[in-house]
Amino acid sequence: MTAVPIGAIDLATRIEIQDFYYHEAELLDDRRWEEWVDLFAPEIEYTAPIRVTRKSPAPDIIDELGHFDDNKASLELRAKRLRTDVAWAEDPPSHTRRLITNVRVRPGDEDGALAVRTNFLLYRSRGDMGAFDLIVGERQDVLRRAGDSWLIAKRRIIIDQSSMSTKNLGVFL
């Protein structure tokens, strides 16, 4: 990634984008999934490729395989399903807390679009046994202005673990 000149993105926009991501985390942690889906553009590409451990110089991300590869319709269906009695992986629902850090905002390739990278840590617990999952990674987003707000037009999630200990990925990242 190349250096971004100081002032390429003004401070007010940076703060607005950070607030956008904190609001998104709040919606997910509060199980307001339908409102969360509204943050996505109709053409959203929501992917999480598989990470593997390989010797250099082989790439450690396999984009052809993924934990999920969603569009707006499939995100809406997943969100609605979580409200039903057939979402067994999330019944009872997980308790989650998302920490969003290292928000890096750059001009995007398209006019008015922003390329944003964020680091995340997802804490997830289920049941009463004290067990929990930690999922850590980076999200690579393309945001575009929609009136007085932003929409996520593309999200690529890079999970840091090659081998995940969580039993399922029934939550959104």
PDB file of N, CA, C and O in Angstrom, residues 37-95:
ATOM      1  N   VAL A  37     -27.911  -4.619   7.754  1.00  0.00           N
ATOM      2  CA  VAL A  37     -27.940  -4.899   6.314  1.00  0.00           C
ATOM      3  C   VAL A  37     -28.220  -3.624   5.521  1.00  0.00           C
ATOM      4  O   VAL A  37     -27.723  -3.464   4.402  1.00  0.00           O
ATOM      5  N   ASP A  38     -28.958  -2.692   6.104  1.00  0.00           N
ATOM      6  CA  ASP A  38     -29.245  -1.423   5.423  1.00  0.00           C
ATOM      7  C   ASP A  38     -27.998  -0.579   5.196  1.00  0.00           C
ATOM      8  O   ASP A  38     -28.033   0.380   4.415  1.00  0.00           O
ATOM      9  N   LEU A  39     -26.884  -0.903   5.847  1.00  0.00           N
ATOM     10  CA  LEU A  39     -25.636  -0.164   5.637  1.00  0.00           C
ATOM     11  C   LEU A  39     -24.931  -0.570   4.354  1.00  0.00           C
ATOM     12  O   LEU A  39     -23.925   0.032   3.986  1.00  0.00           O
ATOM     13  N   PHE A  40     -25.453  -1.583   3.664  1.00  0.00           N
ATOM     14  CA  PHE A  40     -24.807  -2.096   2.463  1.00  0.00           C
ATOM     15  C   PHE A  40     -25.489  -1.607   1.198  1.00  0.00           C
ATOM     16  O   PHE A  40     -26.716  -1.511   1.137  1.00  0.00           O
ATOM     17  N   ALA A  41     -24.678  -1.338   0.193  1.00  0.00           N
ATOM     18  CA  ALA A  41     -25.176  -0.946  -1.126  1.00  0.00           C
ATOM     19  C   ALA A  41     -25.827  -2.155  -1.796  1.00  0.00           C
ATOM     20  O   ALA A  41     -25.505  -3.300  -1.467  1.00  0.00           O
ATOM     21  N   PRO A  42     -26.736  -1.909  -2.746  1.00  0.00           N
ATOM     22  CA  PRO A  42     -27.396  -3.037  -3.423  1.00  0.00           C
ATOM     23  C   PRO A  42     -26.411  -3.995  -4.103  1.00  0.00           C
ATOM     24  O   PRO A  42     -26.672  -5.187  -4.188  1.00  0.00           O
ATOM     25  N   GLU A  43     -25.269  -3.496  -4.545  1.00  0.00           N
ATOM     26  CA  GLU A  43     -24.304  -4.330  -5.274  1.00  0.00           C
ATOM     27  C   GLU A  43     -23.220  -4.926  -4.374  1.00  0.00           C
ATOM     28  O   GLU A  43     -22.188  -5.401  -4.853  1.00  0.00           O
ATOM     29  N   ILE A  44     -23.452  -4.960  -3.072  1.00  0.00           N
ATOM     30  CA  ILE A  44     -22.423  -5.394  -2.119  1.00  0.00           C
ATOM     31  C   ILE A  44     -21.811  -6.738  -2.493  1.00  0.00           C
ATOM     32  O   ILE A  44     -22.513  -7.656  -2.920  1.00  0.00           O
ATOM     33  N   GLU A  45     -20.505  -6.821  -2.329  1.00  0.00           N
ATOM     34  CA  GLU A  45     -19.759  -8.080  -2.375  1.00  0.00           C
ATOM     35  C   GLU A  45     -19.174  -8.245  -0.981  1.00  0.00           C
ATOM     36  O   GLU A  45     -18.331  -7.460  -0.560  1.00  0.00           O
ATOM     37  N   TYR A  46     -19.623  -9.253  -0.249  1.00  0.00           N
ATOM     38  CA  TYR A  46     -19.238  -9.476   1.147  1.00  0.00           C
ATOM     39  C   TYR A  46     -18.552 -10.829   1.208  1.00  0.00           C
ATOM     40  O   TYR A  46     -19.204 -11.875   1.141  1.00  0.00           O
ATOM     41  N   THR A  47     -17.223 -10.826   1.278  1.00  0.00           N
ATOM     42  CA  THR A  47     -16.465 -12.071   1.174  1.00  0.00           C
ATOM     43  C   THR A  47     -15.484 -12.223   2.326  1.00  0.00           C
ATOM     44  O   THR A  47     -15.030 -11.239   2.911  1.00  0.00           O
ATOM     45  N   ALA A  48     -15.161 -13.465   2.620  1.00  0.00           N
ATOM     46  CA  ALA A  48     -14.116 -13.802   3.597  1.00  0.00           C
ATOM     47  C   ALA A  48     -13.344 -14.986   3.032  1.00  0.00           C
ATOM     48  O   ALA A  48     -13.743 -16.141   3.206  1.00  0.00           O
ATOM     49  N   PRO A  49     -12.251 -14.706   2.314  1.00  0.00           N
ATOM     50  CA  PRO A  49     -11.469 -15.807   1.742  1.00  0.00           C
ATOM     51  C   PRO A  49     -10.773 -16.625   2.833  1.00  0.00           C
ATOM     52  O   PRO A  49     -10.639 -16.186   3.969  1.00  0.00           O
ATOM     53  N   ILE A  50     -10.334 -17.800   2.448  1.00  0.00           N
ATOM     54  CA  ILE A  50      -9.649 -18.712   3.361  1.00  0.00           C
ATOM     55  C   ILE A  50      -8.174 -18.302   3.476  1.00  0.00           C
ATOM     56  O   ILE A  50      -7.536 -17.974   2.487  1.00  0.00           O
ATOM     57  N   ARG A  51      -7.662 -18.330   4.692  1.00  0.00           N
ATOM     58  CA  ARG A  51      -6.230 -18.097   4.921  1.00  0.00           C
ATOM     59  C   ARG A  51      -5.590 -19.454   5.188  1.00  0.00           C
ATOM     60  O   ARG A  51      -6.141 -20.280   5.921  1.00  0.00           O
ATOM     61  N   VAL A  52      -4.432 -19.673   4.602  1.00  0.00           N
ATOM     62  CA  VAL A  52      -3.683 -20.913   4.803  1.00  0.00           C
ATOM     63  C   VAL A  52      -2.263 -20.567   5.226  1.00  0.00           C
ATOM     64  O   VAL A  52      -1.821 -19.431   5.077  1.00  0.00           O
ATOM     65  N   THR A  53      -1.569 -21.550   5.740  1.00  0.00           N
ATOM     66  CA  THR A  53      -0.170 -21.362   6.113  1.00  0.00           C
ATOM     67  C   THR A  53       0.688 -22.029   5.047  1.00  0.00           C
ATOM     68  O   THR A  53       0.574 -23.233   4.832  1.00  0.00           O
ATOM     69  N   ARG A  54       1.495 -21.208   4.370  1.00  0.00           N
ATOM     70  CA  ARG A  54       2.366 -21.710   3.305  1.00  0.00           C
ATOM     71  C   ARG A  54       3.753 -21.103   3.453  1.00  0.00           C
ATOM     72  O   ARG A  54       3.908 -20.023   4.019  1.00  0.00           O
ATOM     73  N   LYS A  55       4.714 -21.764   2.862  1.00  0.00           N
ATOM     74  CA  LYS A  55       6.065 -21.211   2.827  1.00  0.00           C
ATOM     75  C   LYS A  55       6.090 -20.059   1.825  1.00  0.00           C
ATOM     76  O   LYS A  55       5.408 -20.080   0.811  1.00  0.00           O
ATOM     77  N   SER A  56       6.896 -19.065   2.129  1.00  0.00           N
ATOM     78  CA  SER A  56       7.065 -17.935   1.212  1.00  0.00           C
ATOM     79  C   SER A  56       7.687 -18.428  -0.077  1.00  0.00           C
ATOM     80  O   SER A  56       8.462 -19.373  -0.062  1.00  0.00           O
ATOM     81  N   PRO A  57       7.406 -17.871  -1.192  1.00  0.00           N
ATOM     82  CA  PRO A  57       6.611 -16.667  -1.434  1.00  0.00           C
ATOM     83  C   PRO A  57       5.156 -16.959  -1.805  1.00  0.00           C
ATOM     84  O   PRO A  57       4.467 -16.082  -2.302  1.00  0.00           O
ATOM     85  N   ALA A  58       4.680 -18.158  -1.545  1.00  0.00           N
ATOM     86  CA  ALA A  58       3.299 -18.502  -1.898  1.00  0.00           C
ATOM     87  C   ALA A  58       2.325 -17.619  -1.115  1.00  0.00           C
ATOM     88  O   ALA A  58       2.541 -17.342   0.059  1.00  0.00           O
ATOM     89  N   PRO A  59       1.235 -17.187  -1.756  1.00  0.00           N
ATOM     90  CA  PRO A  59       0.257 -16.354  -1.036  1.00  0.00           C
ATOM     91  C   PRO A  59      -0.460 -17.154   0.046  1.00  0.00           C
ATOM     92  O   PRO A  59      -0.640 -18.361  -0.083  1.00  0.00           O
ATOM     93  N   ASP A  60      -0.836 -16.465   1.124  1.00  0.00           N
ATOM     94  CA  ASP A  60      -1.527 -17.167   2.207  1.00  0.00           C
ATOM     95  C   ASP A  60      -3.032 -16.918   2.204  1.00  0.00           C
ATOM     96  O   ASP A  60      -3.726 -17.367   3.098  1.00  0.00           O
ATOM     97  N   ILE A  61      -3.544 -16.219   1.208  1.00  0.00           N
ATOM     98  CA  ILE A  61      -4.986 -15.982   1.068  1.00  0.00           C
ATOM     99  C   ILE A  61      -5.453 -16.672  -0.208  1.00  0.00           C
ATOM    100  O   ILE A  61      -4.864 -16.482  -1.279  1.00  0.00           O
ATOM    101  N   ILE A  62      -6.518 -17.455  -0.098  1.00  0.00           N
ATOM    102  CA  ILE A  62      -7.090 -18.136  -1.269  1.00  0.00           C
ATOM    103  C   ILE A  62      -8.449 -17.512  -1.540  1.00  0.00           C
ATOM    104  O   ILE A  62      -9.437 -17.832  -0.863  1.00  0.00           O
ATOM    105  N   ASP A  63      -8.514 -16.605  -2.505  1.00  0.00           N
ATOM    106  CA  ASP A  63      -9.760 -15.899  -2.794  1.00  0.00           C
ATOM    107  C   ASP A  63     -10.819 -16.802  -3.432  1.00  0.00           C
ATOM    108  O   ASP A  63     -12.004 -16.522  -3.342  1.00  0.00           O
ATOM    109  N   GLU A  64     -10.390 -17.892  -4.069  1.00  0.00           N
ATOM    110  CA  GLU A  64     -11.346 -18.780  -4.732  1.00  0.00           C
ATOM    111  C   GLU A  64     -12.165 -19.599  -3.746  1.00  0.00           C
ATOM    112  O   GLU A  64     -13.198 -20.148  -4.095  1.00  0.00           O
ATOM    113  N   LEU A  65     -11.677 -19.725  -2.512  1.00  0.00           N
ATOM    114  CA  LEU A  65     -12.390 -20.437  -1.458  1.00  0.00           C
ATOM    115  C   LEU A  65     -12.695 -19.442  -0.354  1.00  0.00           C
ATOM    116  O   LEU A  65     -11.906 -18.545  -0.098  1.00  0.00           O
ATOM    117  N   GLY A  66     -13.827 -19.624   0.296  1.00  0.00           N
ATOM    118  CA  GLY A  66     -14.125 -18.664   1.344  1.00  0.00           C
ATOM    119  C   GLY A  66     -15.020 -19.220   2.434  1.00  0.00           C
ATOM    120  O   GLY A  66     -15.699 -20.225   2.252  1.00  0.00           O
ATOM    121  N   HIS A  67     -14.979 -18.535   3.561  1.00  0.00           N
ATOM    122  CA  HIS A  67     -15.909 -18.836   4.647  1.00  0.00           C
ATOM    123  C   HIS A  67     -17.317 -18.444   4.225  1.00  0.00           C
ATOM    124  O   HIS A  67     -18.286 -19.093   4.582  1.00  0.00           O
ATOM    125  N   PHE A  68     -17.420 -17.364   3.456  1.00  0.00           N
ATOM    126  CA  PHE A  68     -18.686 -16.952   2.848  1.00  0.00           C
ATOM    127  C   PHE A  68     -18.424 -15.986   1.711  1.00  0.00           C
ATOM    128  O   PHE A  68     -17.349 -15.402   1.604  1.00  0.00           O
ATOM    129  N   ASP A  69     -19.415 -15.905   0.835  1.00  0.00           N
ATOM    130  CA  ASP A  69     -19.370 -15.029  -0.342  1.00  0.00           C
ATOM    131  C   ASP A  69     -20.813 -14.580  -0.553  1.00  0.00           C
ATOM    132  O   ASP A  69     -21.599 -15.261  -1.208  1.00  0.00           O
ATOM    133  N   ASP A  70     -21.164 -13.435   0.032  1.00  0.00           N
ATOM    134  CA  ASP A  70     -22.557 -12.993   0.058  1.00  0.00           C
ATOM    135  C   ASP A  70     -22.792 -11.774  -0.819  1.00  0.00           C
ATOM    136  O   ASP A  70     -21.878 -11.014  -1.122  1.00  0.00           O
ATOM    137  N   ASN A  71     -24.061 -11.613  -1.181  1.00  0.00           N
ATOM    138  CA  ASN A  71     -24.539 -10.396  -1.825  1.00  0.00           C
ATOM    139  C   ASN A  71     -25.654  -9.825  -0.944  1.00  0.00           C
ATOM    140  O   ASN A  71     -25.921 -10.336   0.137  1.00  0.00           O
ATOM    141  N   LYS A  72     -26.290  -8.774  -1.400  1.00  0.00           N
ATOM    142  CA  LYS A  72     -27.311  -8.119  -0.564  1.00  0.00           C
ATOM    143  C   LYS A  72     -28.452  -9.082  -0.231  1.00  0.00           C
ATOM    144  O   LYS A  72     -28.883  -9.165   0.917  1.00  0.00           O
ATOM    145  N   ALA A  73     -28.923  -9.827  -1.217  1.00  0.00           N
ATOM    146  CA  ALA A  73     -30.043 -10.747  -0.979  1.00  0.00           C
ATOM    147  C   ALA A  73     -29.673 -11.825   0.043  1.00  0.00           C
ATOM    148  O   ALA A  73     -30.463 -12.143   0.942  1.00  0.00           O
ATOM    149  N   SER A  74     -28.482 -12.391  -0.068  1.00  0.00           N
ATOM    150  CA  SER A  74     -28.105 -13.450   0.878  1.00  0.00           C
ATOM    151  C   SER A  74     -27.860 -12.890   2.277  1.00  0.00           C
ATOM    152  O   SER A  74     -28.160 -13.547   3.274  1.00  0.00           O
ATOM    153  N   LEU A  75     -27.339 -11.656   2.384  1.00  0.00           N
ATOM    154  CA  LEU A  75     -27.191 -11.025   3.700  1.00  0.00           C
ATOM    155  C   LEU A  75     -28.554 -10.791   4.349  1.00  0.00           C
ATOM    156  O   LEU A  75     -28.733 -11.021   5.547  1.00  0.00           O
ATOM    157  N   GLU A  76     -29.522 -10.339   3.541  1.00  0.00           N
ATOM    158  CA  GLU A  76     -30.878 -10.129   4.070  1.00  0.00           C
ATOM    159  C   GLU A  76     -31.482 -11.434   4.559  1.00  0.00           C
ATOM    160  O   GLU A  76     -32.099 -11.484   5.632  1.00  0.00           O
ATOM    161  N   LEU A  77     -31.288 -12.514   3.801  1.00  0.00           N
ATOM    162  CA  LEU A  77     -31.815 -13.821   4.208  1.00  0.00           C
ATOM    163  C   LEU A  77     -31.137 -14.321   5.486  1.00  0.00           C
ATOM    164  O   LEU A  77     -31.802 -14.847   6.382  1.00  0.00           O
ATOM    165  N   ARG A  78     -29.827 -14.159   5.576  1.00  0.00           N
ATOM    166  CA  ARG A  78     -29.113 -14.578   6.783  1.00  0.00           C
ATOM    167  C   ARG A  78     -29.602 -13.792   8.002  1.00  0.00           C
ATOM    168  O   ARG A  78     -29.774 -14.352   9.086  1.00  0.00           O
ATOM    169  N   ALA A  79     -29.809 -12.487   7.829  1.00  0.00           N
ATOM    170  CA  ALA A  79     -30.290 -11.653   8.938  1.00  0.00           C
ATOM    171  C   ALA A  79     -31.690 -12.080   9.369  1.00  0.00           C
ATOM    172  O   ALA A  79     -31.966 -12.213  10.562  1.00  0.00           O
ATOM    173  N   LYS A  80     -32.580 -12.313   8.400  1.00  0.00           N
ATOM    174  CA  LYS A  80     -33.942 -12.747   8.731  1.00  0.00           C
ATOM    175  C   LYS A  80     -33.939 -14.120   9.402  1.00  0.00           C
ATOM    176  O   LYS A  80     -34.713 -14.370  10.323  1.00  0.00           O
ATOM    177  N   ARG A  81     -33.076 -15.015   8.933  1.00  0.00           N
ATOM    178  CA  ARG A  81     -33.010 -16.372   9.479  1.00  0.00           C
ATOM    179  C   ARG A  81     -32.632 -16.352  10.965  1.00  0.00           C
ATOM    180  O   ARG A  81     -33.098 -17.190  11.739  1.00  0.00           O
ATOM    181  N   LEU A  82     -31.790 -15.389  11.353  1.00  0.00           N
ATOM    182  CA  LEU A  82     -31.385 -15.313  12.760  1.00  0.00           C
ATOM    183  C   LEU A  82     -32.563 -15.021  13.686  1.00  0.00           C
ATOM    184  O   LEU A  82     -32.468 -15.237  14.893  1.00  0.00           O
ATOM    185  N   ARG A  83     -33.675 -14.554  13.143  1.00  0.00           N
ATOM    186  CA  ARG A  83     -34.876 -14.277  13.943  1.00  0.00           C
ATOM    187  C   ARG A  83     -35.813 -15.486  14.010  1.00  0.00           C
ATOM    188  O   ARG A  83     -36.860 -15.419  14.630  1.00  0.00           O
ATOM    189  N   THR A  84     -35.431 -16.589  13.370  1.00  0.00           N
ATOM    190  CA  THR A  84     -36.297 -17.768  13.326  1.00  0.00           C
ATOM    191  C   THR A  84     -35.803 -18.839  14.294  1.00  0.00           C
ATOM    192  O   THR A  84     -34.732 -18.703  14.892  1.00  0.00           O
ATOM    193  N   ASP A  85     -36.551 -19.933  14.373  1.00  0.00           N
ATOM    194  CA  ASP A  85     -36.141 -21.047  15.234  1.00  0.00           C
ATOM    195  C   ASP A  85     -35.315 -22.092  14.485  1.00  0.00           C
ATOM    196  O   ASP A  85     -35.054 -23.168  15.010  1.00  0.00           O
ATOM    197  N   VAL A  86     -34.888 -21.775  13.260  1.00  0.00           N
ATOM    198  CA  VAL A  86     -34.056 -22.715  12.509  1.00  0.00           C
ATOM    199  C   VAL A  86     -32.608 -22.243  12.386  1.00  0.00           C
ATOM    200  O   VAL A  86     -31.814 -22.844  11.683  1.00  0.00           O
ATOM    201  N   ALA A  87     -32.240 -21.184  13.073  1.00  0.00           N
ATOM    202  CA  ALA A  87     -30.850 -20.726  13.108  1.00  0.00           C
ATOM    203  C   ALA A  87     -30.159 -21.412  14.282  1.00  0.00           C
ATOM    204  O   ALA A  87     -29.805 -20.790  15.276  1.00  0.00           O
ATOM    205  N   TRP A  88     -29.969 -22.739  14.156  1.00  0.00           N
ATOM    206  CA  TRP A  88     -29.512 -23.543  15.284  1.00  0.00           C
ATOM    207  C   TRP A  88     -28.151 -23.100  15.812  1.00  0.00           C
ATOM    208  O   TRP A  88     -27.900 -23.178  17.009  1.00  0.00           O
ATOM    209  N   ALA A  89     -27.273 -22.644  14.949  1.00  0.00           N
ATOM    210  CA  ALA A  89     -25.948 -22.227  15.392  1.00  0.00           C
ATOM    211  C   ALA A  89     -26.019 -20.988  16.284  1.00  0.00           C
ATOM    212  O   ALA A  89     -25.090 -20.707  17.031  1.00  0.00           O
ATOM    213  N   GLU A  90     -27.123 -20.271  16.222  1.00  0.00           N
ATOM    214  CA  GLU A  90     -27.285 -19.053  17.020  1.00  0.00           C
ATOM    215  C   GLU A  90     -28.536 -19.102  17.893  1.00  0.00           C
ATOM    216  O   GLU A  90     -29.185 -18.090  18.124  1.00  0.00           O
ATOM    217  N   ASP A  91     -28.901 -20.326  18.347  1.00  0.00           N
ATOM    218  CA  ASP A  91     -30.047 -20.474  19.234  1.00  0.00           C
ATOM    219  C   ASP A  91     -29.616 -21.317  20.437  1.00  0.00           C
ATOM    220  O   ASP A  91     -29.455 -22.533  20.292  1.00  0.00           O
ATOM    221  N   PRO A  92     -29.365 -20.742  21.570  1.00  0.00           N
ATOM    222  CA  PRO A  92     -29.544 -19.330  21.911  1.00  0.00           C
ATOM    223  C   PRO A  92     -28.476 -18.468  21.230  1.00  0.00           C
ATOM    224  O   PRO A  92     -27.408 -18.967  20.868  1.00  0.00           O
ATOM    225  N   PRO A  93     -28.767 -17.183  21.080  1.00  0.00           N
ATOM    226  CA  PRO A  93     -27.825 -16.313  20.367  1.00  0.00           C
ATOM    227  C   PRO A  93     -26.522 -16.101  21.139  1.00  0.00           C
ATOM    228  O   PRO A  93     -26.493 -16.143  22.365  1.00  0.00           O
ATOM    229  N   SER A  94     -25.468 -15.878  20.366  1.00  0.00           N
ATOM    230  CA  SER A  94     -24.161 -15.569  20.953  1.00  0.00           C
ATOM    231  C   SER A  94     -24.197 -14.189  21.582  1.00  0.00           C
ATOM    232  O   SER A  94     -24.932 -13.305  21.158  1.00  0.00           O
ATOM    233  N   HIS A  95     -23.362 -14.026  22.589  1.00  0.00           N
ATOM    234  CA  HIS A  95     -23.095 -12.701  23.145  1.00  0.00           C
ATOM    235  C   HIS A  95     -21.809 -12.226  22.469  1.00  0.00           C
ATOM    236  O   HIS A  95     -20.793 -12.937  22.508  1.00  0.00           O
TER     237      HIS A  95
END
